[in-house]
């Protein structure tokens, strides 16, 4: 099996942990895995992405244009930004969340509804995750990553058991229950 | 042996530990930082680790340990190598006893740096052998080999990953603890002829180094890190070949997978160049395409070989504009050049036409005390002739609208010197130099003394958030914690400043806006070099004070909060200010600005 997965969002949204969990789950199943993260200045509220590549005969962690099987978006505009990487017929799962950049708060120019409409019209295999509502129910804005991972769990080519084991091993004990609840929310 | 999922930088650290490294030191800088942090986390008892105050000191600490027979790793980013170049250039001449590996992470793009300088070029300049890993696994293996080479020839050795290797993860094979090499340092043996650098000895050492590097071209031609990937069955274009190294090699391999398995020379030691292997590769070639980032290092070596051995091979790359001469390579940019080189038509994926997307530059976090500091200075100095000299750290982001409080930014600690130069040129300008606490210790202190001695007039603003925030919260002399886990007396910034002759040194909480503004107004009026220390901890490592909230009924929609401070937690919807509680830390700066008191939360502090 070969899978190319892109996680994207805004620095601080927790993409790095989600990427780490997918990779750890792949390791458990003996699937070769490589990934690449945005680390550095962009983590301060800039656009960030993770590339994850599962399977044999992979030379580089970086995914080429039109090569991603799945884009897991943490923010509507950032999801749209990554679309050139989506394979023909690829899947997009994105939070309904919009993070207003300071530039847009000052001068306008960002319409999240237009992003949603664009995804709806242009991506056949598209799932909008009701993140705002779910996070309110879960009582924490910090578990967006586990919420989305739950929605994506059937699309990663990995078993739910290995994902759960990866979560148990990598999430600190005192936040584990909340994170597991977020992961299970999709059901 | 076992498998671990490691970041390239973690792999480098684990490789050094497996090689029995005794001492590790460095200064944080993206994309190199995680190497030393991993050493601190995973080190066996007896391995010493420190964040030094800057790269120059780190290089000297490393040299002293290597003189004493220790295996040492010193880590930095490419900009840091400039700071450390004075000791490094000399250590290459003097030599080392214990293995000395200098880990310098380059940043093509650049993504988090001021320049796109290439440590491979620096290696040739400094005459220091250089390894250039392509993957995390190779980085792990190379570090161990670098220690062997360093000890064999008594020379420092570079290991030079780039961002995508440093921050790429892979499942790699690593040694078990029992398989680690154990190195017991012999100790420093006095020998002034060896350890004291003098012109006569340097002449002889120069001859020795040139001879060694010339001989290394043959030895490194046998290295597994330099190799020829043979043509595969689907190969096309007889007489055509690719040459690559570093992360670009992985892109070239992806291109080969798709476009045909053309012959490829992989260069893992760009200096000294594996000449014999390259000659073997060039034999029978008509045209060769060099795929590399930053400088055309491999390309120049091949052109040199073609001249030296009168070979009739056409070398393509950056110098004849086949490849871009700046920025990162990508899987796609490489494919795009390799396809026509091989006479193939690339099947490009359809380009979707995207709706207009917001620009999203990095910003100061919601609740960042630097925002309050910049805003206080801005308010206090409104209408006056000023220059705001910025520096390297999170606070470079104070340049963004609406704060717009960084007029210059050059390199670590440079803002202080620039402020002095501006003052001596136009003395009626009120000059400010902003510097973070870690940068203060790293490289600002000599410039403070320079200003005091040479009678400059400027206001030094130390933004003290009690950590090295930009690179991920490393300790420094002001925090009183070492990487060995010891609590030590912190070095006081106030005492340092007073010790070098400043009489006006005021410390204030920037989140107390009124007091902060009043302090700036007062201190800026003083003559000579004077300092304000804005002290408030980085919000990423302190407990939030609470949350602020807008009372929608009282908010008059004047946008003052949004337009004045540019906090990412603040946005405007339905004619009212809105606070994103996921981001808000309750710093209360916005509530202090609201003309109608519609933002609650300051009381929570």
Tab-separated table of C-alpha atoms in Angstrom, chain B residues 81-398:
chain	number	residue	atom	x	y	z
B	81	UNK	CA	28.668	29.339	11.538
B	82	UNK	CA	29.510	32.939	10.653
B	83	UNK	CA	29.708	33.718	14.369
B	84	UNK	CA	31.815	30.610	15.008
B	85	UNK	CA	34.059	30.990	11.987
B	86	UNK	CA	36.938	32.668	13.837
B	87	UNK	CA	37.708	29.701	16.089
B	88	UNK	CA	36.767	27.165	13.407
B	89	UNK	CA	39.185	28.497	10.778
B	90	UNK	CA	41.987	28.227	13.341
B	91	UNK	CA	40.993	24.835	14.772
B	92	UNK	CA	41.281	23.405	11.267
B	93	UNK	CA	44.950	24.492	11.266
B	94	UNK	CA	45.722	23.452	14.835
B	95	UNK	CA	43.837	20.172	14.615
B	96	UNK	CA	42.071	18.094	17.247
B	97	UNK	CA	42.733	14.907	19.177
B	98	UNK	CA	39.221	13.674	19.928
B	99	UNK	CA	36.721	13.536	17.063
B	100	UNK	CA	35.085	16.924	16.422
B	101	UNK	CA	31.913	17.057	14.354
B	102	UNK	CA	30.492	20.471	13.499
B	103	UNK	CA	26.791	20.155	12.716
B	104	UNK	CA	25.620	23.094	10.607
B	105	UNK	CA	22.063	23.050	9.273
B	106	UNK	CA	21.505	25.019	6.067
B	107	UNK	CA	18.167	26.578	5.172
B	108	UNK	CA	17.395	26.709	1.447
B	109	UNK	CA	14.402	28.901	0.745
B	110	UNK	CA	15.298	30.484	3.072
B	111	UNK	CA	12.485	29.447	5.401
B	112	UNK	CA	13.729	30.769	8.755
B	113	UNK	CA	16.971	32.602	7.959
B	114	UNK	CA	18.447	35.831	6.673
B	115	UNK	CA	20.621	34.303	3.950
B	116	UNK	CA	20.903	31.266	1.689
B	117	UNK	CA	24.571	30.642	2.369
B	118	UNK	CA	25.932	27.188	1.673
B	119	UNK	CA	28.049	25.383	4.241
B	120	UNK	CA	29.486	23.207	1.466
B	121	UNK	CA	31.090	26.370	0.090
B	122	UNK	CA	32.254	27.263	3.594
B	123	UNK	CA	33.784	23.788	3.863
B	124	UNK	CA	36.024	24.441	0.850
B	125	UNK	CA	36.933	27.885	2.214
B	126	UNK	CA	37.758	26.491	5.666
B	127	UNK	CA	39.312	23.310	4.155
B	128	UNK	CA	37.105	21.245	6.469
B	129	UNK	CA	35.729	17.918	5.137
B	130	UNK	CA	31.943	17.972	4.747
B	131	UNK	CA	29.213	15.317	4.760
B	132	UNK	CA	25.875	16.151	3.133
B	133	UNK	CA	23.082	13.744	4.161
B	134	UNK	CA	20.023	13.040	1.990
B	135	UNK	CA	17.873	11.225	4.524
B	136	UNK	CA	17.527	10.724	8.266
B	137	UNK	CA	19.079	7.257	7.984
B	138	UNK	CA	22.035	8.601	6.082
B	139	UNK	CA	22.437	11.442	8.577
B	140	UNK	CA	22.568	8.855	11.368
B	141	UNK	CA	25.226	6.836	9.564
B	142	UNK	CA	27.216	9.852	8.390
B	143	UNK	CA	27.647	11.371	11.840
B	144	UNK	CA	29.329	8.175	13.030
B	145	UNK	CA	31.577	8.098	9.975
B	146	UNK	CA	32.362	11.803	10.470
B	147	UNK	CA	33.734	11.058	13.953
B	148	UNK	CA	35.980	8.319	12.536
B	149	UNK	CA	37.303	10.593	9.783
B	150	UNK	CA	37.818	13.442	12.251
B	151	UNK	CA	39.932	11.298	14.554
B	152	UNK	CA	41.836	9.614	11.757
B	153	UNK	CA	43.032	12.955	10.380
B	154	UNK	CA	42.799	15.173	13.479
B	155	UNK	CA	40.454	17.620	11.767
B	156	UNK	CA	37.016	19.024	12.513
B	157	UNK	CA	34.415	17.608	10.108
B	158	UNK	CA	31.150	19.205	8.966
B	159	UNK	CA	27.854	17.383	8.831
B	160	UNK	CA	25.549	19.675	6.901
B	161	UNK	CA	21.857	18.755	6.631
B	162	UNK	CA	19.315	21.124	5.109
B	163	UNK	CA	15.858	21.961	6.498
B	164	UNK	CA	14.016	19.130	4.733
B	165	UNK	CA	16.514	16.558	6.010
B	166	UNK	CA	16.683	18.069	9.506
B	167	UNK	CA	12.892	18.258	9.827
B	168	UNK	CA	11.975	15.167	7.809
B	169	UNK	CA	11.008	12.044	9.745
B	170	UNK	CA	11.608	8.430	8.804
B	171	UNK	CA	11.626	5.013	10.409
B	172	UNK	CA	15.329	4.280	10.643
B	173	UNK	CA	17.585	1.568	11.997
B	174	UNK	CA	19.528	2.657	15.090
B	175	UNK	CA	21.924	0.925	17.448
B	176	UNK	CA	20.973	-0.413	20.875
B	177	UNK	CA	22.648	1.171	23.886
B	178	UNK	CA	25.021	-1.830	24.263
B	179	UNK	CA	26.287	-1.226	20.734
B	180	UNK	CA	27.300	2.389	21.462
B	181	UNK	CA	30.983	3.147	21.209
B	182	UNK	CA	32.608	4.138	24.490
B	183	UNK	CA	35.259	6.843	24.306
B	184	UNK	CA	37.312	7.674	27.398
B	185	UNK	CA	39.156	10.979	26.895
B	186	UNK	CA	42.871	10.834	27.556
B	187	UNK	CA	42.969	14.394	28.898
B	188	UNK	CA	44.899	17.432	27.708
B	189	UNK	CA	48.590	16.758	27.091
B	190	UNK	CA	50.732	19.917	27.091
B	191	UNK	CA	52.515	20.549	23.782
B	192	UNK	CA	52.886	24.215	22.885
B	193	UNK	CA	54.156	23.362	19.389
B	194	UNK	CA	50.805	21.760	18.677
B	195	UNK	CA	48.226	23.735	20.633
B	196	UNK	CA	49.579	27.298	20.272
B	197	UNK	CA	48.930	28.707	16.817
B	198	UNK	CA	51.943	30.528	15.323
B	199	UNK	CA	52.691	31.685	11.761
B	200	UNK	CA	55.479	29.163	11.138
B	201	UNK	CA	53.400	26.219	12.358
B	202	UNK	CA	50.438	27.486	10.327
B	203	UNK	CA	52.506	27.417	7.135
B	204	UNK	CA	53.397	23.788	7.762
B	205	UNK	CA	49.839	22.942	8.779
B	206	UNK	CA	48.522	24.576	5.632
B	207	UNK	CA	50.738	22.296	3.520
B	208	UNK	CA	49.631	19.261	5.513
B	209	UNK	CA	45.929	20.142	5.141
B	210	UNK	CA	46.146	20.657	1.369
B	211	UNK	CA	47.946	17.328	0.955
B	212	UNK	CA	45.413	15.533	3.132
B	213	UNK	CA	42.426	16.953	1.288
B	214	UNK	CA	43.950	16.032	-2.075
B	215	UNK	CA	44.407	12.474	-0.844
B	216	UNK	CA	40.905	12.340	0.598
B	217	UNK	CA	39.380	12.617	-2.885
B	218	UNK	CA	40.478	9.021	-3.497
B	219	UNK	CA	39.541	7.732	-0.054
B	220	UNK	CA	36.097	9.338	-0.220
B	221	UNK	CA	35.521	7.905	-3.694
B	222	UNK	CA	35.285	4.553	-1.883
B	223	UNK	CA	32.763	5.879	0.684
B	224	UNK	CA	29.272	4.336	0.567
B	225	UNK	CA	27.896	7.892	0.771
B	226	UNK	CA	29.281	8.578	-2.705
B	227	UNK	CA	27.994	6.158	-5.287
B	228	UNK	CA	26.794	5.680	-8.830
B	229	UNK	CA	23.178	4.614	-9.193
B	230	UNK	CA	23.372	2.459	-12.318
B	231	UNK	CA	21.077	2.820	-15.272
B	232	UNK	CA	17.971	0.745	-14.881
B	233	UNK	CA	16.199	-1.150	-17.645
B	234	UNK	CA	13.821	1.689	-18.428
B	235	UNK	CA	16.739	4.099	-18.895
B	236	UNK	CA	16.744	6.498	-21.801
B	237	UNK	CA	19.209	8.889	-23.301
B	238	UNK	CA	22.583	7.192	-23.591
B	239	UNK	CA	25.362	9.570	-22.582
B	240	UNK	CA	23.091	11.542	-20.247
B	241	UNK	CA	23.512	11.543	-16.493
B	242	UNK	CA	22.339	13.245	-13.308
B	243	UNK	CA	24.453	14.316	-10.344
B	244	UNK	CA	22.927	15.239	-7.022
B	245	UNK	CA	23.347	15.328	-3.260
B	246	UNK	CA	21.452	16.211	-0.092
B	247	UNK	CA	17.647	16.328	-0.194
B	248	UNK	CA	17.798	17.068	-3.947
B	249	UNK	CA	19.093	13.520	-4.452
B	250	UNK	CA	15.750	12.203	-3.143
B	251	UNK	CA	13.890	14.448	-5.594
B	252	UNK	CA	16.148	13.254	-8.421
B	253	UNK	CA	15.398	9.642	-7.456
B	254	UNK	CA	11.645	10.380	-7.600
B	255	UNK	CA	12.118	11.930	-11.050
B	256	UNK	CA	14.103	8.875	-12.155
B	257	UNK	CA	11.322	6.602	-10.931
B	258	UNK	CA	8.872	8.380	-13.190
B	259	UNK	CA	11.014	9.438	-16.149
B	260	UNK	CA	13.452	6.556	-16.532
B	261	UNK	CA	16.366	5.203	-14.557
B	262	UNK	CA	19.158	7.300	-16.008
B	263	UNK	CA	22.648	6.930	-14.502
B	264	UNK	CA	23.065	9.113	-11.402
B	265	UNK	CA	26.074	10.121	-9.325
B	266	UNK	CA	25.209	10.720	-5.697
B	267	UNK	CA	27.640	12.988	-3.879
B	268	UNK	CA	27.575	12.628	-0.094
B	269	UNK	CA	30.922	14.383	0.505
B	270	UNK	CA	30.891	17.599	-1.534
B	271	UNK	CA	34.282	18.467	-0.003
B	272	UNK	CA	36.756	16.926	-0.555
B	273	UNK	CA	35.053	15.921	-3.776
B	274	UNK	CA	35.158	12.207	-4.674
B	275	UNK	CA	37.195	12.871	-7.782
B	276	UNK	CA	38.032	9.310	-8.845
B	277	UNK	CA	34.413	8.217	-8.596
B	278	UNK	CA	33.263	11.290	-10.520
B	279	UNK	CA	35.760	10.495	-13.301
B	280	UNK	CA	34.373	6.981	-13.527
B	281	UNK	CA	30.881	8.446	-13.810
B	282	UNK	CA	31.865	11.043	-16.431
B	283	UNK	CA	33.488	8.392	-18.615
B	284	UNK	CA	31.278	8.068	-21.719
B	285	UNK	CA	28.973	10.913	-20.759
B	286	UNK	CA	27.919	13.612	-23.206
B	287	UNK	CA	25.789	15.793	-20.954
B	288	UNK	CA	25.333	15.885	-17.218
B	289	UNK	CA	22.716	17.761	-15.194
B	290	UNK	CA	23.607	18.845	-11.642
B	291	UNK	CA	20.709	19.008	-9.209
B	292	UNK	CA	21.567	20.792	-5.978
B	293	UNK	CA	20.329	23.627	-3.749
B	294	UNK	CA	22.094	26.886	-2.828
B	295	UNK	CA	25.550	27.136	-4.469
B	296	UNK	CA	26.579	25.218	-7.623
B	297	UNK	CA	29.166	23.277	-5.603
B	298	UNK	CA	28.964	19.938	-7.401
B	299	UNK	CA	28.613	21.691	-10.741
B	300	UNK	CA	31.839	23.689	-10.253
B	301	UNK	CA	33.701	20.548	-9.189
B	302	UNK	CA	32.630	18.744	-12.371
B	303	UNK	CA	33.515	21.689	-14.599
B	304	UNK	CA	36.885	21.758	-12.847
B	305	UNK	CA	37.383	18.037	-13.503
B	306	UNK	CA	36.450	18.418	-17.164
B	307	UNK	CA	39.134	21.092	-17.492
B	308	UNK	CA	41.703	19.223	-15.433
B	309	UNK	CA	41.331	15.976	-17.370
B	310	UNK	CA	40.330	17.490	-20.764
B	311	UNK	CA	36.965	15.735	-20.797
B	312	UNK	CA	34.413	16.601	-23.429
B	313	UNK	CA	31.314	16.568	-21.216
B	314	UNK	CA	28.761	19.363	-21.122
B	315	UNK	CA	27.937	20.201	-17.474
B	316	UNK	CA	24.534	21.777	-16.842
B	317	UNK	CA	23.131	23.269	-13.666
B	318	UNK	CA	22.771	26.659	-12.059
B	319	UNK	CA	25.611	28.332	-13.951
B	320	UNK	CA	23.879	27.925	-17.331
B	321	UNK	CA	20.438	28.537	-15.818
B	322	UNK	CA	19.100	25.008	-16.223
B	323	UNK	CA	18.349	25.160	-12.509
B	324	UNK	CA	17.207	28.169	-10.448
B	325	UNK	CA	20.075	29.869	-8.616
B	326	UNK	CA	18.057	30.697	-5.475
B	327	UNK	CA	15.416	29.027	-3.337
B	328	UNK	CA	14.518	25.435	-2.556
B	329	UNK	CA	14.213	22.602	-5.022
B	330	UNK	CA	11.036	20.536	-4.893
B	331	UNK	CA	9.924	17.178	-6.232
B	332	UNK	CA	8.161	19.063	-9.015
B	333	UNK	CA	10.813	21.663	-9.842
B	334	UNK	CA	13.380	18.879	-10.316
B	335	UNK	CA	11.049	16.755	-12.443
B	336	UNK	CA	10.351	19.785	-14.597
B	337	UNK	CA	14.043	20.163	-15.494
B	338	UNK	CA	14.929	16.468	-15.688
B	339	UNK	CA	12.116	15.667	-18.160
B	340	UNK	CA	13.291	17.905	-21.044
B	341	UNK	CA	16.915	17.018	-20.252
B	342	UNK	CA	15.999	13.393	-20.970
B	343	UNK	CA	13.910	14.405	-23.979
B	344	UNK	CA	10.653	13.471	-22.269
B	345	UNK	CA	7.368	15.290	-22.006
B	346	UNK	CA	6.226	15.679	-18.423
B	347	UNK	CA	2.640	14.745	-17.614
B	348	UNK	CA	1.824	17.685	-15.354
B	349	UNK	CA	-1.236	17.433	-13.129
B	350	UNK	CA	-4.026	19.894	-13.954
B	351	UNK	CA	-3.573	23.171	-12.087
B	352	UNK	CA	-6.760	24.087	-10.241
B	353	UNK	CA	-7.685	27.733	-10.401
B	354	UNK	CA	-7.949	28.723	-6.754
B	355	UNK	CA	-10.059	31.520	-5.302
B	356	UNK	CA	-8.091	34.425	-3.778
B	357	UNK	CA	-6.410	33.167	-0.593
B	358	UNK	CA	-5.502	35.239	2.449
B	359	UNK	CA	-1.818	35.948	2.954
B	360	UNK	CA	-0.809	34.460	6.251
B	361	UNK	CA	2.584	35.706	7.374
B	362	UNK	CA	3.777	34.581	10.808
B	363	UNK	CA	2.705	36.942	13.593
B	364	UNK	CA	3.384	37.537	17.276
B	365	UNK	CA	1.162	35.098	19.203
B	366	UNK	CA	-2.012	36.290	20.886
B	367	UNK	CA	-0.975	37.556	24.316
B	368	UNK	CA	2.705	37.901	23.363
B	369	UNK	CA	4.254	40.490	25.707
B	370	UNK	CA	6.423	41.788	22.826
B	371	UNK	CA	3.271	43.235	21.246
B	372	UNK	CA	2.637	45.274	24.380
B	373	UNK	CA	6.289	46.397	24.522
B	374	UNK	CA	6.342	47.588	20.922
B	375	UNK	CA	2.990	49.290	21.358
B	376	UNK	CA	4.152	51.124	24.486
B	377	UNK	CA	7.229	52.497	22.676
B	378	UNK	CA	5.117	53.410	19.654
B	379	UNK	CA	2.658	55.361	21.790
B	380	UNK	CA	5.346	57.013	23.904
B	381	UNK	CA	7.349	58.207	20.901
B	382	UNK	CA	4.416	59.153	18.644
B	383	UNK	CA	5.256	62.235	16.578
B	384	UNK	CA	8.992	62.142	17.386
B	385	UNK	CA	11.822	61.448	14.950
B	386	UNK	CA	12.833	57.878	15.733
B	387	UNK	CA	14.486	54.758	14.398
B	388	UNK	CA	13.571	51.336	15.722
B	389	UNK	CA	16.395	48.861	15.189
B	390	UNK	CA	15.130	45.306	15.475
B	391	UNK	CA	16.975	42.062	15.926
B	392	UNK	CA	16.736	38.298	15.475
B	393	UNK	CA	14.009	36.441	17.357
B	394	UNK	CA	10.223	36.301	17.648
B	395	UNK	CA	10.261	40.067	18.024
B	396	UNK	CA	11.367	40.511	14.403
B	397	UNK	CA	7.632	39.980	13.853
B	398	UNK	CA	7.055	43.415	15.414
